[in-house]
Short mmCIF file of C-alpha atoms in Angstrom, two decimals:
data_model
loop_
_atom_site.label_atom_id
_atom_site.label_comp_id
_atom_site.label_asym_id
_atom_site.label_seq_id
_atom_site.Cartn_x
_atom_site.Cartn_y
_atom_site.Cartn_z
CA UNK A 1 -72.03 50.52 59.80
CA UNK A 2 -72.64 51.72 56.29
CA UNK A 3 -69.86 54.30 55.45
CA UNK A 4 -70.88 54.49 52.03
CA UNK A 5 -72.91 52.83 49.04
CA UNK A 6 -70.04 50.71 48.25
CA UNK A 7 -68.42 50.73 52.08
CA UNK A 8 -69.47 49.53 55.02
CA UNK A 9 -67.44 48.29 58.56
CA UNK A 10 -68.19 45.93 60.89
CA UNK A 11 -66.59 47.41 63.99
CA UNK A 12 -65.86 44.98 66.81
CA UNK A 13 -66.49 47.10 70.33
CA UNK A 14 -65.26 43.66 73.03
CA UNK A 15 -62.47 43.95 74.07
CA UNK A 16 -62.45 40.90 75.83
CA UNK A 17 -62.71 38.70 73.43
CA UNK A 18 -59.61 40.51 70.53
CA UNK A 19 -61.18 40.52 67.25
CA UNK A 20 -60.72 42.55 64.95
CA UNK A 21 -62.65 44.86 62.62
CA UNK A 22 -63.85 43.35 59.39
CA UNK A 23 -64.82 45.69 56.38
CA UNK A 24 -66.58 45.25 52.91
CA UNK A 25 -66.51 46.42 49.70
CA UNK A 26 -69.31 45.90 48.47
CA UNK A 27 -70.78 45.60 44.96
CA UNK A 28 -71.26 43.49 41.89
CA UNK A 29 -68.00 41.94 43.34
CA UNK A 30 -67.72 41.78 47.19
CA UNK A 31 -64.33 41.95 49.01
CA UNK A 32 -64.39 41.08 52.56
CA UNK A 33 -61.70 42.65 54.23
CA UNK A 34 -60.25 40.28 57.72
CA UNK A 35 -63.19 38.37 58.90
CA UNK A 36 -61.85 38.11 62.38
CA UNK A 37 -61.44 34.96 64.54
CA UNK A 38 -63.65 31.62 64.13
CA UNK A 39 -65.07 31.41 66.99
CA UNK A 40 -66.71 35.29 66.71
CA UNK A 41 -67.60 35.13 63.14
CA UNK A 42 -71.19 34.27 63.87
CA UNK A 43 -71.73 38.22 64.43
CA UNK A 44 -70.58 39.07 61.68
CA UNK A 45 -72.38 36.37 59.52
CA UNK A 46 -75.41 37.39 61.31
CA UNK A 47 -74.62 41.17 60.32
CA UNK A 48 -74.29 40.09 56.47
CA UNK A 49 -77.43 38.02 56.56
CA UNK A 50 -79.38 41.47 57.59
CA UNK A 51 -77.50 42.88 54.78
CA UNK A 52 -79.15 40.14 52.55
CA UNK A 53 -75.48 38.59 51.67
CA UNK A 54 -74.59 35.19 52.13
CA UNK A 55 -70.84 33.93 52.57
CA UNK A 56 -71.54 32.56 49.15
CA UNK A 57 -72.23 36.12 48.09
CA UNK A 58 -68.29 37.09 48.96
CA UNK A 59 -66.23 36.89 45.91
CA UNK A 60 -62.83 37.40 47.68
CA UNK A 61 -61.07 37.67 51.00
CA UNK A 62 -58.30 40.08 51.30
CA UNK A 63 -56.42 39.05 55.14
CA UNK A 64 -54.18 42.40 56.01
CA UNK A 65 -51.88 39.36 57.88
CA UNK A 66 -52.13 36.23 59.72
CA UNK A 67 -52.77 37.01 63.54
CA UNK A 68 -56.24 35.07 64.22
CA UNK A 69 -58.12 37.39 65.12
CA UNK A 70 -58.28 38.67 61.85
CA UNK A 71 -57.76 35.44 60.05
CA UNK A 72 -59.11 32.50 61.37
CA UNK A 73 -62.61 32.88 59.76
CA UNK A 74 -61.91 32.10 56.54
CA UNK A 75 -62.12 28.75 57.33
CA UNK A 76 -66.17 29.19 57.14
CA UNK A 77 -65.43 29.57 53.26
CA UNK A 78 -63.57 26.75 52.97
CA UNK A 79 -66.46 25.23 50.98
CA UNK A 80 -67.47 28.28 49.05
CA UNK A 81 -65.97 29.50 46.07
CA UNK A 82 -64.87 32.39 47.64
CA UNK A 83 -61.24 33.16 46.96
CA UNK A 84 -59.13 34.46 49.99
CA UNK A 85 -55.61 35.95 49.48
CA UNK A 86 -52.56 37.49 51.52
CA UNK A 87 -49.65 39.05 50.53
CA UNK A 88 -46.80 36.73 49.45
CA UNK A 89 -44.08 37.16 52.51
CA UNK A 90 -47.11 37.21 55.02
CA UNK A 91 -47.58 32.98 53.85
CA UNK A 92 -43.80 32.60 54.38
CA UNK A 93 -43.81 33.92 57.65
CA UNK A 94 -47.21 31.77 57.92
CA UNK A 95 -45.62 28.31 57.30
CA UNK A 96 -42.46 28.74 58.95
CA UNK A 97 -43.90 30.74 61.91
CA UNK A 98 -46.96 29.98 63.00
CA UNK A 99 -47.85 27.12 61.56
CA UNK A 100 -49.66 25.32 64.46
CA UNK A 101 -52.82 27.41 63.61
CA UNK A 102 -54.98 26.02 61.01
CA UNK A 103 -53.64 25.95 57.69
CA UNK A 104 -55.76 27.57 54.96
CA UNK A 105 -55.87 27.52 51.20
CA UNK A 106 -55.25 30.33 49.54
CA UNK A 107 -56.03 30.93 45.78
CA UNK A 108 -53.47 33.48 44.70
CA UNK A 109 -50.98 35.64 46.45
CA UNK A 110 -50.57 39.71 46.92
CA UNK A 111 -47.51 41.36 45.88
CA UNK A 112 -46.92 45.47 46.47
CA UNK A 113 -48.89 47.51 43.35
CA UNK A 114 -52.41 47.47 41.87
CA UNK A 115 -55.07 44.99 41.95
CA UNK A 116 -58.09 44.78 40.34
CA UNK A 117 -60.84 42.80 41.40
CA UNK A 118 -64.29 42.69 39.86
CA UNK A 119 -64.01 46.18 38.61
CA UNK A 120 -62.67 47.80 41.73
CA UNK A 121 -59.12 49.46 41.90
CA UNK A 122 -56.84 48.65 45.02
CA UNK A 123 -53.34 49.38 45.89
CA UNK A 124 -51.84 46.72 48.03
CA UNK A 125 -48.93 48.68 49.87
CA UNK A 126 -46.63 46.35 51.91
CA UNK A 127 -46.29 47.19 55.42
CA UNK A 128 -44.20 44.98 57.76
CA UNK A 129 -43.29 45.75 60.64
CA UNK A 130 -46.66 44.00 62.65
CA UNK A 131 -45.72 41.24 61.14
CA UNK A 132 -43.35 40.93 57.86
CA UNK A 133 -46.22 40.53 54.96
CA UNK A 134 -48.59 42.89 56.83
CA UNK A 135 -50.19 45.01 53.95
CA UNK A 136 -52.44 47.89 53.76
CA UNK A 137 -55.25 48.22 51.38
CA UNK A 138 -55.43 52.02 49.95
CA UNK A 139 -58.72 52.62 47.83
CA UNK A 140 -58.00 55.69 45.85
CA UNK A 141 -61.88 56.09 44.90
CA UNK A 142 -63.03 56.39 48.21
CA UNK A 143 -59.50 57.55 49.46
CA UNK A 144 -60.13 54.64 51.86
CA UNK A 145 -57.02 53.45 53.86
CA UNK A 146 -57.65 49.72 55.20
CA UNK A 147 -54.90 49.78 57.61
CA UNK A 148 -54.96 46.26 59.51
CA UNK A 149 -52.45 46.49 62.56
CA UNK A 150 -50.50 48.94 61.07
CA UNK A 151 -51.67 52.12 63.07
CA UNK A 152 -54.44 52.75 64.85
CA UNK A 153 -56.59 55.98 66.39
CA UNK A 154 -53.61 57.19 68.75
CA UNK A 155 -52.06 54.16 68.42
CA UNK A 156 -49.83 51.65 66.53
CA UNK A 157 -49.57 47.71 66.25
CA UNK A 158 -47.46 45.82 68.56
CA UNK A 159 -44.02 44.94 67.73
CA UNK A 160 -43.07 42.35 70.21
CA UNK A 161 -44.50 39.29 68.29
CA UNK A 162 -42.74 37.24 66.65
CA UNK A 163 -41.88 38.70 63.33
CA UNK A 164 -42.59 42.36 64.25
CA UNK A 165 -40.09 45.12 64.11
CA UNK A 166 -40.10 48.69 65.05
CA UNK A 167 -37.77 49.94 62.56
CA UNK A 168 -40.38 48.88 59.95
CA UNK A 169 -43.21 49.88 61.40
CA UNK A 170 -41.97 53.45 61.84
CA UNK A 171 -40.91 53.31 58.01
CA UNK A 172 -44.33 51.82 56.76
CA UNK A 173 -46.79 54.45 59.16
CA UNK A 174 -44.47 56.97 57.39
CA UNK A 175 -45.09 55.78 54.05
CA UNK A 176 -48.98 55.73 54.47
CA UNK A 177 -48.95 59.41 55.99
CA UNK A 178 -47.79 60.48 52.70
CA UNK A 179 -51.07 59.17 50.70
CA UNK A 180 -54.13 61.02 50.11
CA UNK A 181 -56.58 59.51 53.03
CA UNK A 182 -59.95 60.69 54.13
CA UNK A 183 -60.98 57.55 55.77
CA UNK A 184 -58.80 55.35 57.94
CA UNK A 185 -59.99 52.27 57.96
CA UNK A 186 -57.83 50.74 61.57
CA UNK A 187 -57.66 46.72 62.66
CA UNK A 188 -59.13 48.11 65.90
CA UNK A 189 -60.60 51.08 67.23
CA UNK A 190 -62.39 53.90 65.94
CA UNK A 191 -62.37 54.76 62.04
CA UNK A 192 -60.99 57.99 61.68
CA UNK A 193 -62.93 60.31 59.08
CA UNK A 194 -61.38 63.34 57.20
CA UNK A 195 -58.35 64.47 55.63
CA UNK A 196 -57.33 67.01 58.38
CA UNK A 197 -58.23 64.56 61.34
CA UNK A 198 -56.10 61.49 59.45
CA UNK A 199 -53.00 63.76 59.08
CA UNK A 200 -53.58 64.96 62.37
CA UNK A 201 -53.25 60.69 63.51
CA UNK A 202 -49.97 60.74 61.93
CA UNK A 203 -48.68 63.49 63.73
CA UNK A 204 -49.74 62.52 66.56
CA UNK A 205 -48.79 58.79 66.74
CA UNK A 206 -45.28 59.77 65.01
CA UNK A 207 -44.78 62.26 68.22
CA UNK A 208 -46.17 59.89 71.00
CA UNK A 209 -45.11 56.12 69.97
CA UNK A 210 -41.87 56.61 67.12
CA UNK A 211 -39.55 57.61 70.35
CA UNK A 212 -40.92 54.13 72.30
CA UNK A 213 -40.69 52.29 69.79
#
C-alpha cells in the first residue's frame, strides 16, 4: 500500500496466523520497519520483489520490540549487509527473557532521541509498557507515527506478557498523543489517517481501555 513517495505499508489482514504490519521508508536509503514472523515473510518478500527491491536493497531494520511476529524475519538478512537494530533495554529484556527464540545479531543499538539514517530524520521515543524497550518511531516529515504494539485503532497492546505493564503503557500512549501525528502507523489494524481522526484515537482509547487497564 503506497501511502506516499517515500511511504508505503504492508498491512497484514490474517488473523489467524498473528503477524504483524511491516512498513518502509523508502529511498536512497531503505528502512524496513518489523518484518513480521519467519515463517510469513515470503509475502512480504514477494510484495518487495513487485516493488523491484531485493532484501539486499534494505539498508536497515528498525524492530519496534522483540515479540516474533514482528521480529523473527530478520533472520532472512542474516547474510545481507543489512543492518537491523532495537532499542537498548528491548535486547536486555531479549537475553534474559526470551531467549529461547532465535538469537539475532544486531549492529548497533537505539537509545530515546534522534536518528539519522541515510538522510532521513527519526525520533526514536521509548515506549514500554508492551514490553520494556518497546519504541515508537515518530517521522516529523511525514508526521508519521510508527507505533508497533503501543496503541492501536480502538485499541492498545496487551499487558499481560511477560515484561508488560499497564502503568507504562498508559504513560507512553499519553506521551505520543501529545505529538503532531497525521498518520498512525499501528503493529496491527487499520492505519489511521488525519490529524483530527488520530487525536480522536487517543481520546477514545484513553476513555475505553486506561480504566481496564
Amino acid at each position: 500500500m503506497r501511502l506516499s513517495d517515500d511511504l508505503y505499508a504492508f498491512p497484514w489482514r490474517s488473523f489467524t496466523e498473528n503477524n504483524c504490519n511491516s512498513y518502509l521508508i523508502e529511498g536512497d536509503f531503505r528502512i524496513l520497519i518489523d518484518p513480521g514472523h519467519q515463517h510469513l515473510f515470503r509475502g512480504l518478500q514477494d510484495s518487495l520483489e513487485v516493488m523491484g527491491i531485493g532484501l539486499k536493497d534494505i539498508n536497515l531494520i528498525i524492530a519496534t520490540h522483540v515479540h516474533p511476529d514482528h521480529i523473527e524475519a530478520v533472520q532472512s538478512f542474516s547474510s545481507l549487509p543489512t543492518m537491523a537494530t532495537i532499542h537498548e533495554e528491548e535486547y536486555r529484556y531479549f537475553k534474559e527473557i526470551i531467549a529461547r527464540y532465535p538469537q539475532f545479531a544486531f549492529d548497533f543499538f537505539l537509545t530515546e532521541g534522534s536518528l539519522t539514517a541515510g538522510g532521513v530524520e527519526l525520533e526514536i521515543i521509548h515506549t514500554p509498557g508492551h514490553s520494556p524497550g518497546s519504541i515508537c518511531i515518530y517521522w516529523p516529515f511525514r508526521k508519521a507515527l510508527f507505533a508497533g504494539d503501543v496503541i492501536f485503532e480502538q485499541g492498545v497492546g496487551r499487558t499481560d506478557l511477560p515484561g508488560g505493564r499497564s502503568d507504562q503503557l498508559k504513560d507512553s500512549i499519553r506521551r505520543l498523543s501529545s505529538l503532531d501525528i497525521e498518520l498512525l502507523l499501528p503493529g496491527h489494524g487499520n492505519i489511521i489517517r488525519g490529524k483530527e481522526e488520530v487525536a480522536r484515537n487517543f481520546a477514545l482509547v484513553e476513555q475505553a481501555y486506561f480504566g481496564l487497564l
